[in-house]
């Protein structure tokens, strides 16, 4: 508190870090995509989640061999404490041309919102992944979300709300819809 100005000084709760950008730049898998736009398979992070002591970054692009989405995981301590990164790349088969649209930590794993890498129509799905293996379990394909004018809204964000015996209820936010037009959707959960 500064009594002269009556202002409270705030330190950022989490200091900024460029460690993720450096980890991405150091990965040979991303070298062919360097400098490309998303439409051409360029590197685009769309989802970030923290589970356990690891940070997970999900990539909308590139999609490897047009069939495997990429998630990079690294030790959380690397980003703010300078500890070793212990990077792991996970290549998950989420469908042809499909990348990660969002990630959300849930039940000792990660929920993945998957959808087309390119800005085209297509299906969007919710998967559950254990955070370690190279396969994810499809929970459900999402319904089409259509605007009043007939335009398909694309799911872009996912937030788990609650869970019961019938599954998990997730909040889906839609691209290009006013205020994200949140929709609650229940998906089966193992």
PDB file of C-alpha atoms in Angstrom:
ATOM      1  CA  UNK A   1       0.000   0.000   0.000  1.00  0.00           C
ATOM      2  CA  UNK A   2       1.316   3.419  -0.976  1.00  0.00           C
ATOM      3  CA  UNK A   3      -0.198   5.979   1.450  1.00  0.00           C
ATOM      4  CA  UNK A   4       0.757   8.911  -0.815  1.00  0.00           C
ATOM      5  CA  UNK A   5      -1.390   7.670  -3.689  1.00  0.00           C
ATOM      6  CA  UNK A   6      -3.784   5.354  -1.794  1.00  0.00           C
ATOM      7  CA  UNK A   7      -2.919   2.611  -4.286  1.00  0.00           C
ATOM      8  CA  UNK A   8      -2.262  -0.985  -3.514  1.00  0.00           C
ATOM      9  CA  UNK A   9       0.725  -2.390  -5.352  1.00  0.00           C
ATOM     10  CA  UNK A  10       0.039  -5.783  -6.885  1.00  0.00           C
ATOM     11  CA  UNK A  11       2.606  -8.290  -7.914  1.00  0.00           C
ATOM     12  CA  UNK A  12       1.359 -10.616 -10.618  1.00  0.00           C
ATOM     13  CA  UNK A  13       0.140 -13.863  -9.030  1.00  0.00           C
ATOM     14  CA  UNK A  14       2.135 -15.787 -11.628  1.00  0.00           C
ATOM     15  CA  UNK A  15       5.202 -14.211 -13.210  1.00  0.00           C
ATOM     16  CA  UNK A  16       5.304 -14.257 -17.011  1.00  0.00           C
ATOM     17  CA  UNK A  17       7.329 -17.018 -18.647  1.00  0.00           C
ATOM     18  CA  UNK A  18       8.454 -17.624 -22.232  1.00  0.00           C
ATOM     19  CA  UNK A  19       9.614 -21.151 -21.418  1.00  0.00           C
ATOM     20  CA  UNK A  20       6.835 -22.813 -23.447  1.00  0.00           C
ATOM     21  CA  UNK A  21       7.849 -20.939 -26.606  1.00  0.00           C
ATOM     22  CA  UNK A  22      11.448 -22.066 -26.103  1.00  0.00           C
ATOM     23  CA  UNK A  23      10.395 -25.699 -25.605  1.00  0.00           C
ATOM     24  CA  UNK A  24       8.316 -25.606 -28.798  1.00  0.00           C
ATOM     25  CA  UNK A  25      11.188 -24.048 -30.768  1.00  0.00           C
ATOM     26  CA  UNK A  26      13.546 -26.785 -29.538  1.00  0.00           C
ATOM     27  CA  UNK A  27      11.333 -29.659 -30.768  1.00  0.00           C
ATOM     28  CA  UNK A  28      12.400 -31.119 -34.131  1.00  0.00           C
ATOM     29  CA  UNK A  29       8.833 -32.329 -34.751  1.00  0.00           C
ATOM     30  CA  UNK A  30       7.729 -28.706 -35.186  1.00  0.00           C
ATOM     31  CA  UNK A  31      10.582 -27.637 -37.504  1.00  0.00           C
ATOM     32  CA  UNK A  32       8.676 -28.389 -40.765  1.00  0.00           C
ATOM     33  CA  UNK A  33       5.807 -26.191 -39.505  1.00  0.00           C
ATOM     34  CA  UNK A  34       7.952 -23.209 -38.514  1.00  0.00           C
ATOM     35  CA  UNK A  35       6.793 -19.953 -40.066  1.00  0.00           C
ATOM     36  CA  UNK A  36       3.647 -21.488 -41.565  1.00  0.00           C
ATOM     37  CA  UNK A  37       0.114 -20.245 -40.995  1.00  0.00           C
ATOM     38  CA  UNK A  38      -2.432 -22.434 -39.237  1.00  0.00           C
ATOM     39  CA  UNK A  39      -4.104 -23.134 -42.600  1.00  0.00           C
ATOM     40  CA  UNK A  40      -0.799 -24.561 -43.838  1.00  0.00           C
ATOM     41  CA  UNK A  41      -0.194 -26.685 -40.730  1.00  0.00           C
ATOM     42  CA  UNK A  42       1.665 -24.094 -38.676  1.00  0.00           C
ATOM     43  CA  UNK A  43       2.281 -24.432 -34.955  1.00  0.00           C
ATOM     44  CA  UNK A  44      -0.756 -23.241 -32.998  1.00  0.00           C
ATOM     45  CA  UNK A  45      -1.343 -23.887 -29.283  1.00  0.00           C
ATOM     46  CA  UNK A  46      -5.071 -23.890 -28.458  1.00  0.00           C
ATOM     47  CA  UNK A  47      -5.344 -25.619 -25.103  1.00  0.00           C
ATOM     48  CA  UNK A  48      -3.328 -25.519 -21.898  1.00  0.00           C
ATOM     49  CA  UNK A  49      -4.023 -27.469 -18.721  1.00  0.00           C
ATOM     50  CA  UNK A  50      -2.182 -28.330 -15.526  1.00  0.00           C
ATOM     51  CA  UNK A  51      -2.467 -31.829 -14.116  1.00  0.00           C
ATOM     52  CA  UNK A  52      -0.374 -33.113 -11.253  1.00  0.00           C
ATOM     53  CA  UNK A  53       3.018 -31.482 -11.580  1.00  0.00           C
ATOM     54  CA  UNK A  54       2.906 -31.121 -15.372  1.00  0.00           C
ATOM     55  CA  UNK A  55       1.786 -28.494 -17.843  1.00  0.00           C
ATOM     56  CA  UNK A  56       0.048 -29.806 -20.981  1.00  0.00           C
ATOM     57  CA  UNK A  57      -0.072 -27.744 -24.178  1.00  0.00           C
ATOM     58  CA  UNK A  58      -2.419 -29.011 -26.886  1.00  0.00           C
ATOM     59  CA  UNK A  59      -1.812 -28.068 -30.515  1.00  0.00           C
ATOM     60  CA  UNK A  60      -4.495 -27.359 -33.068  1.00  0.00           C
ATOM     61  CA  UNK A  61      -1.755 -27.591 -35.666  1.00  0.00           C
ATOM     62  CA  UNK A  62       0.233 -29.241 -36.955  1.00  0.00           C
ATOM     63  CA  UNK A  63      -1.605 -32.549 -37.198  1.00  0.00           C
ATOM     64  CA  UNK A  64       1.079 -35.163 -37.783  1.00  0.00           C
ATOM     65  CA  UNK A  65       0.575 -37.289 -40.916  1.00  0.00           C
ATOM     66  CA  UNK A  66      -2.950 -35.755 -40.997  1.00  0.00           C
ATOM     67  CA  UNK A  67      -4.043 -38.158 -38.241  1.00  0.00           C
ATOM     68  CA  UNK A  68      -2.308 -37.453 -34.922  1.00  0.00           C
ATOM     69  CA  UNK A  69      -2.773 -34.411 -32.713  1.00  0.00           C
ATOM     70  CA  UNK A  70       0.161 -33.216 -30.621  1.00  0.00           C
ATOM     71  CA  UNK A  71       0.250 -32.506 -26.889  1.00  0.00           C
ATOM     72  CA  UNK A  72       3.493 -31.379 -25.287  1.00  0.00           C
ATOM     73  CA  UNK A  73       3.871 -31.958 -21.558  1.00  0.00           C
ATOM     74  CA  UNK A  74       6.595 -30.605 -19.317  1.00  0.00           C
ATOM     75  CA  UNK A  75       7.383 -30.412 -15.626  1.00  0.00           C
ATOM     76  CA  UNK A  76       5.529 -27.476 -14.102  1.00  0.00           C
ATOM     77  CA  UNK A  77       8.608 -26.417 -12.119  1.00  0.00           C
ATOM     78  CA  UNK A  78      10.429 -25.657 -15.367  1.00  0.00           C
ATOM     79  CA  UNK A  79       8.191 -22.712 -16.213  1.00  0.00           C
ATOM     80  CA  UNK A  80       8.723 -20.659 -13.081  1.00  0.00           C
ATOM     81  CA  UNK A  81      11.479 -22.281 -11.034  1.00  0.00           C
ATOM     82  CA  UNK A  82      14.028 -23.170 -13.723  1.00  0.00           C
ATOM     83  CA  UNK A  83      13.859 -26.903 -13.034  1.00  0.00           C
ATOM     84  CA  UNK A  84      14.476 -29.439 -15.830  1.00  0.00           C
ATOM     85  CA  UNK A  85      11.634 -29.529 -18.362  1.00  0.00           C
ATOM     86  CA  UNK A  86      11.385 -33.311 -18.792  1.00  0.00           C
ATOM     87  CA  UNK A  87       9.470 -32.759 -22.057  1.00  0.00           C
ATOM     88  CA  UNK A  88       7.274 -35.473 -23.526  1.00  0.00           C
ATOM     89  CA  UNK A  89       5.469 -35.253 -26.869  1.00  0.00           C
ATOM     90  CA  UNK A  90       2.234 -37.213 -27.110  1.00  0.00           C
ATOM     91  CA  UNK A  91       0.786 -37.997 -30.550  1.00  0.00           C
ATOM     92  CA  UNK A  92      -2.883 -38.838 -30.156  1.00  0.00           C
ATOM     93  CA  UNK A  93      -5.092 -40.254 -32.925  1.00  0.00           C
ATOM     94  CA  UNK A  94      -8.114 -37.924 -32.707  1.00  0.00           C
ATOM     95  CA  UNK A  95      -9.236 -38.399 -36.307  1.00  0.00           C
ATOM     96  CA  UNK A  96      -8.131 -37.268 -39.771  1.00  0.00           C
ATOM     97  CA  UNK A  97      -7.132 -33.599 -39.842  1.00  0.00           C
ATOM     98  CA  UNK A  98      -8.206 -33.062 -36.235  1.00  0.00           C
ATOM     99  CA  UNK A  99      -6.202 -31.196 -33.636  1.00  0.00           C
ATOM    100  CA  UNK A 100      -6.723 -30.002 -30.075  1.00  0.00           C
ATOM    101  CA  UNK A 101      -9.179 -27.142 -29.575  1.00  0.00           C
ATOM    102  CA  UNK A 102      -8.969 -27.100 -25.759  1.00  0.00           C
ATOM    103  CA  UNK A 103      -7.743 -29.059 -22.742  1.00  0.00           C
ATOM    104  CA  UNK A 104      -9.197 -29.268 -19.225  1.00  0.00           C
ATOM    105  CA  UNK A 105      -7.778 -31.177 -16.266  1.00  0.00           C
ATOM    106  CA  UNK A 106     -10.359 -33.664 -14.976  1.00  0.00           C
ATOM    107  CA  UNK A 107     -10.376 -36.729 -12.731  1.00  0.00           C
ATOM    108  CA  UNK A 108      -6.656 -37.544 -12.757  1.00  0.00           C
ATOM    109  CA  UNK A 109      -6.507 -36.964 -16.490  1.00  0.00           C
ATOM    110  CA  UNK A 110      -7.314 -34.477 -19.229  1.00  0.00           C
ATOM    111  CA  UNK A 111     -10.498 -33.777 -21.183  1.00  0.00           C
ATOM    112  CA  UNK A 112      -9.690 -32.947 -24.795  1.00  0.00           C
ATOM    113  CA  UNK A 113     -11.904 -30.930 -27.115  1.00  0.00           C
ATOM    114  CA  UNK A 114     -10.898 -32.098 -30.597  1.00  0.00           C
ATOM    115  CA  UNK A 115     -11.878 -30.592 -33.921  1.00  0.00           C
ATOM    116  CA  UNK A 116     -10.669 -29.781 -37.418  1.00  0.00           C
ATOM    117  CA  UNK A 117      -7.232 -28.200 -37.593  1.00  0.00           C
ATOM    118  CA  UNK A 118      -8.257 -25.988 -40.480  1.00  0.00           C
ATOM    119  CA  UNK A 119     -11.081 -23.496 -40.334  1.00  0.00           C
ATOM    120  CA  UNK A 120     -13.582 -25.757 -42.075  1.00  0.00           C
ATOM    121  CA  UNK A 121     -16.755 -27.507 -41.042  1.00  0.00           C
ATOM    122  CA  UNK A 122     -16.507 -30.855 -39.361  1.00  0.00           C
ATOM    123  CA  UNK A 123     -17.193 -32.747 -36.201  1.00  0.00           C
ATOM    124  CA  UNK A 124     -16.004 -31.838 -32.724  1.00  0.00           C
ATOM    125  CA  UNK A 125     -15.547 -34.405 -29.990  1.00  0.00           C
ATOM    126  CA  UNK A 126     -14.714 -34.761 -26.320  1.00  0.00           C
ATOM    127  CA  UNK A 127     -12.063 -37.290 -25.321  1.00  0.00           C
ATOM    128  CA  UNK A 128     -10.629 -38.362 -21.976  1.00  0.00           C
ATOM    129  CA  UNK A 129      -6.877 -38.944 -21.812  1.00  0.00           C
ATOM    130  CA  UNK A 130      -4.788 -40.237 -18.901  1.00  0.00           C
ATOM    131  CA  UNK A 131      -2.060 -37.657 -19.548  1.00  0.00           C
ATOM    132  CA  UNK A 132       0.620 -40.229 -20.269  1.00  0.00           C
ATOM    133  CA  UNK A 133      -0.326 -42.706 -22.992  1.00  0.00           C
ATOM    134  CA  UNK A 134      -0.560 -42.175 -26.743  1.00  0.00           C
ATOM    135  CA  UNK A 135      -4.266 -42.937 -26.951  1.00  0.00           C
ATOM    136  CA  UNK A 136      -7.375 -41.139 -25.769  1.00  0.00           C
ATOM    137  CA  UNK A 137     -10.883 -42.480 -25.167  1.00  0.00           C
ATOM    138  CA  UNK A 138     -13.661 -40.914 -27.226  1.00  0.00           C
ATOM    139  CA  UNK A 139     -16.433 -39.871 -24.847  1.00  0.00           C
ATOM    140  CA  UNK A 140     -18.783 -38.356 -27.403  1.00  0.00           C
ATOM    141  CA  UNK A 141     -19.047 -36.485 -30.666  1.00  0.00           C
ATOM    142  CA  UNK A 142     -20.690 -33.124 -29.989  1.00  0.00           C
ATOM    143  CA  UNK A 143     -23.857 -32.091 -31.797  1.00  0.00           C
ATOM    144  CA  UNK A 144     -23.693 -29.409 -34.457  1.00  0.00           C
ATOM    145  CA  UNK A 145     -24.223 -25.938 -33.021  1.00  0.00           C
ATOM    146  CA  UNK A 146     -26.007 -23.870 -35.656  1.00  0.00           C
ATOM    147  CA  UNK A 147     -26.751 -20.139 -35.447  1.00  0.00           C
ATOM    148  CA  UNK A 148     -30.145 -18.643 -36.218  1.00  0.00           C
ATOM    149  CA  UNK A 149     -28.705 -17.731 -39.644  1.00  0.00           C
ATOM    150  CA  UNK A 150     -27.614 -21.302 -40.399  1.00  0.00           C
ATOM    151  CA  UNK A 151     -23.903 -20.824 -39.700  1.00  0.00           C
ATOM    152  CA  UNK A 152     -22.060 -23.591 -37.853  1.00  0.00           C
ATOM    153  CA  UNK A 153     -20.542 -22.354 -34.611  1.00  0.00           C
ATOM    154  CA  UNK A 154     -17.300 -24.085 -33.752  1.00  0.00           C
ATOM    155  CA  UNK A 155     -16.670 -25.353 -30.209  1.00  0.00           C
ATOM    156  CA  UNK A 156     -13.532 -23.615 -28.933  1.00  0.00           C
ATOM    157  CA  UNK A 157     -13.447 -24.056 -25.154  1.00  0.00           C
ATOM    158  CA  UNK A 158     -14.394 -26.748 -22.673  1.00  0.00           C
ATOM    159  CA  UNK A 159     -14.984 -26.583 -18.928  1.00  0.00           C
ATOM    160  CA  UNK A 160     -16.019 -29.589 -16.812  1.00  0.00           C
ATOM    161  CA  UNK A 161     -18.911 -28.664 -14.514  1.00  0.00           C
ATOM    162  CA  UNK A 162     -19.962 -31.773 -12.599  1.00  0.00           C
ATOM    163  CA  UNK A 163     -20.164 -35.537 -12.745  1.00  0.00           C
ATOM    164  CA  UNK A 164     -22.810 -38.099 -11.845  1.00  0.00           C
ATOM    165  CA  UNK A 165     -23.641 -41.689 -12.769  1.00  0.00           C
ATOM    166  CA  UNK A 166     -24.734 -40.652 -16.282  1.00  0.00           C
ATOM    167  CA  UNK A 167     -21.474 -38.924 -17.147  1.00  0.00           C
ATOM    168  CA  UNK A 168     -19.796 -35.547 -16.952  1.00  0.00           C
ATOM    169  CA  UNK A 169     -21.498 -32.265 -17.756  1.00  0.00           C
ATOM    170  CA  UNK A 170     -19.227 -29.902 -19.660  1.00  0.00           C
ATOM    171  CA  UNK A 171     -19.677 -26.293 -20.674  1.00  0.00           C
ATOM    172  CA  UNK A 172     -18.817 -25.712 -24.321  1.00  0.00           C
ATOM    173  CA  UNK A 173     -18.053 -22.191 -25.573  1.00  0.00           C
ATOM    174  CA  UNK A 174     -18.558 -21.435 -29.256  1.00  0.00           C
ATOM    175  CA  UNK A 175     -16.419 -19.395 -31.632  1.00  0.00           C
ATOM    176  CA  UNK A 176     -18.084 -16.408 -33.351  1.00  0.00           C
ATOM    177  CA  UNK A 177     -21.158 -16.624 -31.099  1.00  0.00           C
ATOM    178  CA  UNK A 178     -22.034 -13.669 -28.886  1.00  0.00           C
ATOM    179  CA  UNK A 179     -20.344 -14.142 -25.490  1.00  0.00           C
ATOM    180  CA  UNK A 180     -19.400 -17.675 -26.557  1.00  0.00           C
ATOM    181  CA  UNK A 181     -23.054 -18.808 -26.346  1.00  0.00           C
ATOM    182  CA  UNK A 182     -22.202 -21.338 -23.602  1.00  0.00           C
ATOM    183  CA  UNK A 183     -23.902 -24.715 -23.895  1.00  0.00           C
ATOM    184  CA  UNK A 184     -23.962 -27.406 -21.227  1.00  0.00           C
ATOM    185  CA  UNK A 185     -23.563 -30.872 -22.726  1.00  0.00           C
ATOM    186  CA  UNK A 186     -23.537 -34.180 -20.858  1.00  0.00           C
ATOM    187  CA  UNK A 187     -21.073 -36.751 -22.174  1.00  0.00           C
ATOM    188  CA  UNK A 188     -20.738 -40.346 -20.986  1.00  0.00           C
ATOM    189  CA  UNK A 189     -17.802 -40.910 -18.704  1.00  0.00           C
ATOM    190  CA  UNK A 190     -16.162 -44.222 -17.881  1.00  0.00           C
TER     191      UNK A 190
END
